[in-house]
Amino acid sequence: MDDFYGVFIIAGVLAVQYFFSTRNSIYWGGIVPVAYIVFLTWMFITNHIESIIGFILILLLGILFLIIEWSGGRKYLREKTKKELDKMKTHDIK
């Protein structure tokens, strides 16, 4: 049952990361990765994660997924902006 909630928590975090990444300011996409690093470091310091190799692997894997979501969100924002500009240019021509 714990894994069931874990999947939803991970999906929620990735959804929030994607949402923040689609904002106009590029810095919004940095909030979740910084919070993730702080949280994992706290877990390592308080011995919730006992292995340094496990800590590094979890950290790198999580950051990788967050960067992928950030990249997807930025790409969506660029495409959306381009479509809006094309629509405005088309409207101006008519």
PDB file of N, CA, C and O in Angstrom, residues 25-69:
ATOM      1  N   SER A  25       8.806  32.738 -16.489  1.00  0.00           N
ATOM      2  CA  SER A  25      10.115  32.850 -15.855  1.00  0.00           C
ATOM      3  C   SER A  25      10.761  31.474 -15.754  1.00  0.00           C
ATOM      4  O   SER A  25      10.151  30.511 -15.288  1.00  0.00           O
ATOM      5  N   ILE A  26      11.990  31.402 -16.180  1.00  0.00           N
ATOM      6  CA  ILE A  26      12.716  30.137 -16.195  1.00  0.00           C
ATOM      7  C   ILE A  26      13.027  29.655 -14.770  1.00  0.00           C
ATOM      8  O   ILE A  26      13.233  28.461 -14.539  1.00  0.00           O
ATOM      9  N   TYR A  27      13.046  30.565 -13.821  1.00  0.00           N
ATOM     10  CA  TYR A  27      13.428  30.231 -12.449  1.00  0.00           C
ATOM     11  C   TYR A  27      12.378  29.410 -11.704  1.00  0.00           C
ATOM     12  O   TYR A  27      12.701  28.719 -10.752  1.00  0.00           O
ATOM     13  N   TRP A  28      11.122  29.488 -12.110  1.00  0.00           N
ATOM     14  CA  TRP A  28      10.082  28.695 -11.452  1.00  0.00           C
ATOM     15  C   TRP A  28      10.383  27.211 -11.548  1.00  0.00           C
ATOM     16  O   TRP A  28      10.059  26.433 -10.658  1.00  0.00           O
ATOM     17  N   GLY A  29      11.002  26.797 -12.656  1.00  0.00           N
ATOM     18  CA  GLY A  29      11.339  25.395 -12.850  1.00  0.00           C
ATOM     19  C   GLY A  29      12.448  24.903 -11.934  1.00  0.00           C
ATOM     20  O   GLY A  29      12.705  23.705 -11.856  1.00  0.00           O
ATOM     21  N   GLY A  30      13.107  25.793 -11.223  1.00  0.00           N
ATOM     22  CA  GLY A  30      14.185  25.415 -10.313  1.00  0.00           C
ATOM     23  C   GLY A  30      13.732  25.154  -8.891  1.00  0.00           C
ATOM     24  O   GLY A  30      14.507  24.648  -8.081  1.00  0.00           O
ATOM     25  N   ILE A  31      12.490  25.465  -8.584  1.00  0.00           N
ATOM     26  CA  ILE A  31      12.001  25.313  -7.210  1.00  0.00           C
ATOM     27  C   ILE A  31      11.964  23.852  -6.790  1.00  0.00           C
ATOM     28  O   ILE A  31      12.480  23.487  -5.729  1.00  0.00           O
ATOM     29  N   VAL A  32      11.371  22.999  -7.594  1.00  0.00           N
ATOM     30  CA  VAL A  32      11.220  21.588  -7.228  1.00  0.00           C
ATOM     31  C   VAL A  32      12.567  20.871  -7.153  1.00  0.00           C
ATOM     32  O   VAL A  32      12.815  20.140  -6.191  1.00  0.00           O
ATOM     33  N   PRO A  33      13.492  21.068  -8.127  1.00  0.00           N
ATOM     34  CA  PRO A  33      14.786  20.397  -7.988  1.00  0.00           C
ATOM     35  C   PRO A  33      15.567  20.818  -6.744  1.00  0.00           C
ATOM     36  O   PRO A  33      16.187  19.975  -6.085  1.00  0.00           O
ATOM     37  N   VAL A  34      15.535  22.084  -6.407  1.00  0.00           N
ATOM     38  CA  VAL A  34      16.229  22.541  -5.198  1.00  0.00           C
ATOM     39  C   VAL A  34      15.585  21.931  -3.955  1.00  0.00           C
ATOM     40  O   VAL A  34      16.284  21.454  -3.048  1.00  0.00           O
ATOM     41  N   ALA A  35      14.255  21.906  -3.917  1.00  0.00           N
ATOM     42  CA  ALA A  35      13.558  21.286  -2.782  1.00  0.00           C
ATOM     43  C   ALA A  35      13.875  19.801  -2.701  1.00  0.00           C
ATOM     44  O   ALA A  35      14.045  19.247  -1.609  1.00  0.00           O
ATOM     45  N   TYR A  36      13.979  19.134  -3.848  1.00  0.00           N
ATOM     46  CA  TYR A  36      14.312  17.708  -3.897  1.00  0.00           C
ATOM     47  C   TYR A  36      15.711  17.463  -3.341  1.00  0.00           C
ATOM     48  O   TYR A  36      15.915  16.538  -2.536  1.00  0.00           O
ATOM     49  N   ILE A  37      16.661  18.281  -3.737  1.00  0.00           N
ATOM     50  CA  ILE A  37      18.032  18.138  -3.240  1.00  0.00           C
ATOM     51  C   ILE A  37      18.082  18.363  -1.734  1.00  0.00           C
ATOM     52  O   ILE A  37      18.724  17.603  -1.004  1.00  0.00           O
ATOM     53  N   VAL A  38      17.398  19.385  -1.261  1.00  0.00           N
ATOM     54  CA  VAL A  38      17.380  19.673   0.180  1.00  0.00           C
ATOM     55  C   VAL A  38      16.725  18.526   0.944  1.00  0.00           C
ATOM     56  O   VAL A  38      17.247  18.076   1.976  1.00  0.00           O
ATOM     57  N   PHE A  39      15.612  18.017   0.439  1.00  0.00           N
ATOM     58  CA  PHE A  39      14.906  16.923   1.109  1.00  0.00           C
ATOM     59  C   PHE A  39      15.759  15.664   1.167  1.00  0.00           C
ATOM     60  O   PHE A  39      15.861  15.009   2.211  1.00  0.00           O
ATOM     61  N   LEU A  40      16.374  15.293   0.045  1.00  0.00           N
ATOM     62  CA  LEU A  40      17.211  14.092   0.040  1.00  0.00           C
ATOM     63  C   LEU A  40      18.431  14.247   0.920  1.00  0.00           C
ATOM     64  O   LEU A  40      18.843  13.293   1.590  1.00  0.00           O
ATOM     65  N   THR A  41      19.022  15.424   0.935  1.00  0.00           N
ATOM     66  CA  THR A  41      20.173  15.664   1.806  1.00  0.00           C
ATOM     67  C   THR A  41      19.757  15.545   3.269  1.00  0.00           C
ATOM     68  O   THR A  41      20.480  14.956   4.078  1.00  0.00           O
ATOM     69  N   TRP A  42      18.604  16.084   3.609  1.00  0.00           N
ATOM     70  CA  TRP A  42      18.103  15.952   4.973  1.00  0.00           C
ATOM     71  C   TRP A  42      17.886  14.482   5.330  1.00  0.00           C
ATOM     72  O   TRP A  42      18.237  14.043   6.426  1.00  0.00           O
ATOM     73  N   MET A  43      17.316  13.719   4.384  1.00  0.00           N
ATOM     74  CA  MET A  43      17.105  12.290   4.638  1.00  0.00           C
ATOM     75  C   MET A  43      18.436  11.555   4.831  1.00  0.00           C
ATOM     76  O   MET A  43      18.535  10.649   5.653  1.00  0.00           O
ATOM     77  N   PHE A  44      19.457  11.938   4.090  1.00  0.00           N
ATOM     78  CA  PHE A  44      20.766  11.307   4.223  1.00  0.00           C
ATOM     79  C   PHE A  44      21.418  11.674   5.552  1.00  0.00           C
ATOM     80  O   PHE A  44      21.979  10.820   6.231  1.00  0.00           O
ATOM     81  N   ILE A  45      21.309  12.926   5.937  1.00  0.00           N
ATOM     82  CA  ILE A  45      21.916  13.383   7.188  1.00  0.00           C
ATOM     83  C   ILE A  45      21.243  12.739   8.397  1.00  0.00           C
ATOM     84  O   ILE A  45      21.902  12.395   9.385  1.00  0.00           O
ATOM     85  N   THR A  46      19.929  12.542   8.325  1.00  0.00           N
ATOM     86  CA  THR A  46      19.206  11.938   9.447  1.00  0.00           C
ATOM     87  C   THR A  46      19.154  10.412   9.358  1.00  0.00           C
ATOM     88  O   THR A  46      18.375   9.780  10.062  1.00  0.00           O
ATOM     89  N   ASN A  47      19.970   9.832   8.489  1.00  0.00           N
ATOM     90  CA  ASN A  47      20.121   8.380   8.333  1.00  0.00           C
ATOM     91  C   ASN A  47      18.866   7.656   7.855  1.00  0.00           C
ATOM     92  O   ASN A  47      18.689   6.475   8.130  1.00  0.00           O
ATOM     93  N   HIS A  48      18.004   8.322   7.144  1.00  0.00           N
ATOM     94  CA  HIS A  48      16.892   7.634   6.481  1.00  0.00           C
ATOM     95  C   HIS A  48      17.399   6.930   5.225  1.00  0.00           C
ATOM     96  O   HIS A  48      16.820   5.952   4.780  1.00  0.00           O
ATOM     97  N   ILE A  49      18.470   7.477   4.643  1.00  0.00           N
ATOM     98  CA  ILE A  49      19.188   6.833   3.545  1.00  0.00           C
ATOM     99  C   ILE A  49      20.578   6.530   4.096  1.00  0.00           C
ATOM    100  O   ILE A  49      21.339   7.443   4.404  1.00  0.00           O
ATOM    101  N   GLU A  50      20.895   5.260   4.223  1.00  0.00           N
ATOM    102  CA  GLU A  50      22.126   4.885   4.909  1.00  0.00           C
ATOM    103  C   GLU A  50      23.338   4.790   3.994  1.00  0.00           C
ATOM    104  O   GLU A  50      24.462   4.986   4.436  1.00  0.00           O
ATOM    105  N   SER A  51      23.138   4.487   2.735  1.00  0.00           N
ATOM    106  CA  SER A  51      24.243   4.281   1.817  1.00  0.00           C
ATOM    107  C   SER A  51      24.513   5.538   1.006  1.00  0.00           C
ATOM    108  O   SER A  51      23.584   6.136   0.447  1.00  0.00           O
ATOM    109  N   ILE A  52      25.765   5.935   0.927  1.00  0.00           N
ATOM    110  CA  ILE A  52      26.106   7.109   0.133  1.00  0.00           C
ATOM    111  C   ILE A  52      25.905   6.833  -1.353  1.00  0.00           C
ATOM    112  O   ILE A  52      25.486   7.708  -2.104  1.00  0.00           O
ATOM    113  N   ILE A  53      26.138   5.598  -1.777  1.00  0.00           N
ATOM    114  CA  ILE A  53      25.911   5.241  -3.178  1.00  0.00           C
ATOM    115  C   ILE A  53      24.415   5.288  -3.489  1.00  0.00           C
ATOM    116  O   ILE A  53      24.005   5.794  -4.530  1.00  0.00           O
ATOM    117  N   GLY A  54      23.593   4.797  -2.569  1.00  0.00           N
ATOM    118  CA  GLY A  54      22.144   4.875  -2.742  1.00  0.00           C
ATOM    119  C   GLY A  54      21.670   6.314  -2.802  1.00  0.00           C
ATOM    120  O   GLY A  54      20.816   6.667  -3.627  1.00  0.00           O
ATOM    121  N   PHE A  55      22.227   7.148  -1.944  1.00  0.00           N
ATOM    122  CA  PHE A  55      21.884   8.569  -1.927  1.00  0.00           C
ATOM    123  C   PHE A  55      22.217   9.219  -3.271  1.00  0.00           C
ATOM    124  O   PHE A  55      21.394   9.927  -3.850  1.00  0.00           O
ATOM    125  N   ILE A  56      23.408   8.958  -3.771  1.00  0.00           N
ATOM    126  CA  ILE A  56      23.844   9.553  -5.030  1.00  0.00           C
ATOM    127  C   ILE A  56      22.982   9.052  -6.196  1.00  0.00           C
ATOM    128  O   ILE A  56      22.573   9.840  -7.057  1.00  0.00           O
ATOM    129  N   LEU A  57      22.685   7.755  -6.218  1.00  0.00           N
ATOM    130  CA  LEU A  57      21.856   7.217  -7.304  1.00  0.00           C
ATOM    131  C   LEU A  57      20.445   7.778  -7.282  1.00  0.00           C
ATOM    132  O   LEU A  57      19.895   8.152  -8.327  1.00  0.00           O
ATOM    133  N   ILE A  58      19.845   7.835  -6.097  1.00  0.00           N
ATOM    134  CA  ILE A  58      18.490   8.400  -5.976  1.00  0.00           C
ATOM    135  C   ILE A  58      18.496   9.872  -6.371  1.00  0.00           C
ATOM    136  O   ILE A  58      17.606  10.342  -7.078  1.00  0.00           O
ATOM    137  N   LEU A  59      19.517  10.595  -5.938  1.00  0.00           N
ATOM    138  CA  LEU A  59      19.627  12.009  -6.256  1.00  0.00           C
ATOM    139  C   LEU A  59      19.763  12.225  -7.760  1.00  0.00           C
ATOM    140  O   LEU A  59      19.030  13.029  -8.352  1.00  0.00           O
ATOM    141  N   LEU A  60      20.663  11.498  -8.397  1.00  0.00           N
ATOM    142  CA  LEU A  60      20.872  11.667  -9.836  1.00  0.00           C
ATOM    143  C   LEU A  60      19.656  11.245 -10.651  1.00  0.00           C
ATOM    144  O   LEU A  60      19.286  11.923 -11.622  1.00  0.00           O
ATOM    145  N   LEU A  61      19.041  10.148 -10.272  1.00  0.00           N
ATOM    146  CA  LEU A  61      17.857   9.682 -10.996  1.00  0.00           C
ATOM    147  C   LEU A  61      16.699  10.681 -10.871  1.00  0.00           C
ATOM    148  O   LEU A  61      16.030  11.003 -11.858  1.00  0.00           O
ATOM    149  N   GLY A  62      16.489  11.186  -9.671  1.00  0.00           N
ATOM    150  CA  GLY A  62      15.423  12.174  -9.462  1.00  0.00           C
ATOM    151  C   GLY A  62      15.686  13.463 -10.222  1.00  0.00           C
ATOM    152  O   GLY A  62      14.774  14.012 -10.862  1.00  0.00           O
ATOM    153  N   ILE A  63      16.919  13.945 -10.163  1.00  0.00           N
ATOM    154  CA  ILE A  63      17.274  15.165 -10.891  1.00  0.00           C
ATOM    155  C   ILE A  63      17.108  14.955 -12.393  1.00  0.00           C
ATOM    156  O   ILE A  63      16.644  15.848 -13.104  1.00  0.00           O
ATOM    157  N   LEU A  64      17.465  13.770 -12.880  1.00  0.00           N
ATOM    158  CA  LEU A  64      17.300  13.466 -14.303  1.00  0.00           C
ATOM    159  C   LEU A  64      15.832  13.589 -14.717  1.00  0.00           C
ATOM    160  O   LEU A  64      15.506  14.249 -15.719  1.00  0.00           O
ATOM    161  N   PHE A  65      14.935  12.984 -13.946  1.00  0.00           N
ATOM    162  CA  PHE A  65      13.509  13.066 -14.273  1.00  0.00           C
ATOM    163  C   PHE A  65      12.987  14.503 -14.168  1.00  0.00           C
ATOM    164  O   PHE A  65      12.171  14.933 -14.988  1.00  0.00           O
ATOM    165  N   LEU A  66      13.453  15.251 -13.183  1.00  0.00           N
ATOM    166  CA  LEU A  66      13.008  16.636 -13.045  1.00  0.00           C
ATOM    167  C   LEU A  66      13.508  17.499 -14.198  1.00  0.00           C
ATOM    168  O   LEU A  66      12.789  18.378 -14.686  1.00  0.00           O
ATOM    169  N   ILE A  67      14.726  17.238 -14.666  1.00  0.00           N
ATOM    170  CA  ILE A  67      15.258  17.990 -15.803  1.00  0.00           C
ATOM    171  C   ILE A  67      14.487  17.642 -17.077  1.00  0.00           C
ATOM    172  O   ILE A  67      14.220  18.525 -17.902  1.00  0.00           O
ATOM    173  N   ILE A  68      14.125  16.377 -17.228  1.00  0.00           N
ATOM    174  CA  ILE A  68      13.329  15.979 -18.396  1.00  0.00           C
ATOM    175  C   ILE A  68      11.984  16.703 -18.388  1.00  0.00           C
ATOM    176  O   ILE A  68      11.523  17.203 -19.422  1.00  0.00           O
ATOM    177  N   GLU A  69      11.338  16.773 -17.232  1.00  0.00           N
ATOM    178  CA  GLU A  69      10.059  17.491 -17.126  1.00  0.00           C
ATOM    179  C   GLU A  69      10.250  18.983 -17.389  1.00  0.00           C
ATOM    180  O   GLU A  69       9.426  19.612 -18.045  1.00  0.00           O
TER     181      GLU A  69
END
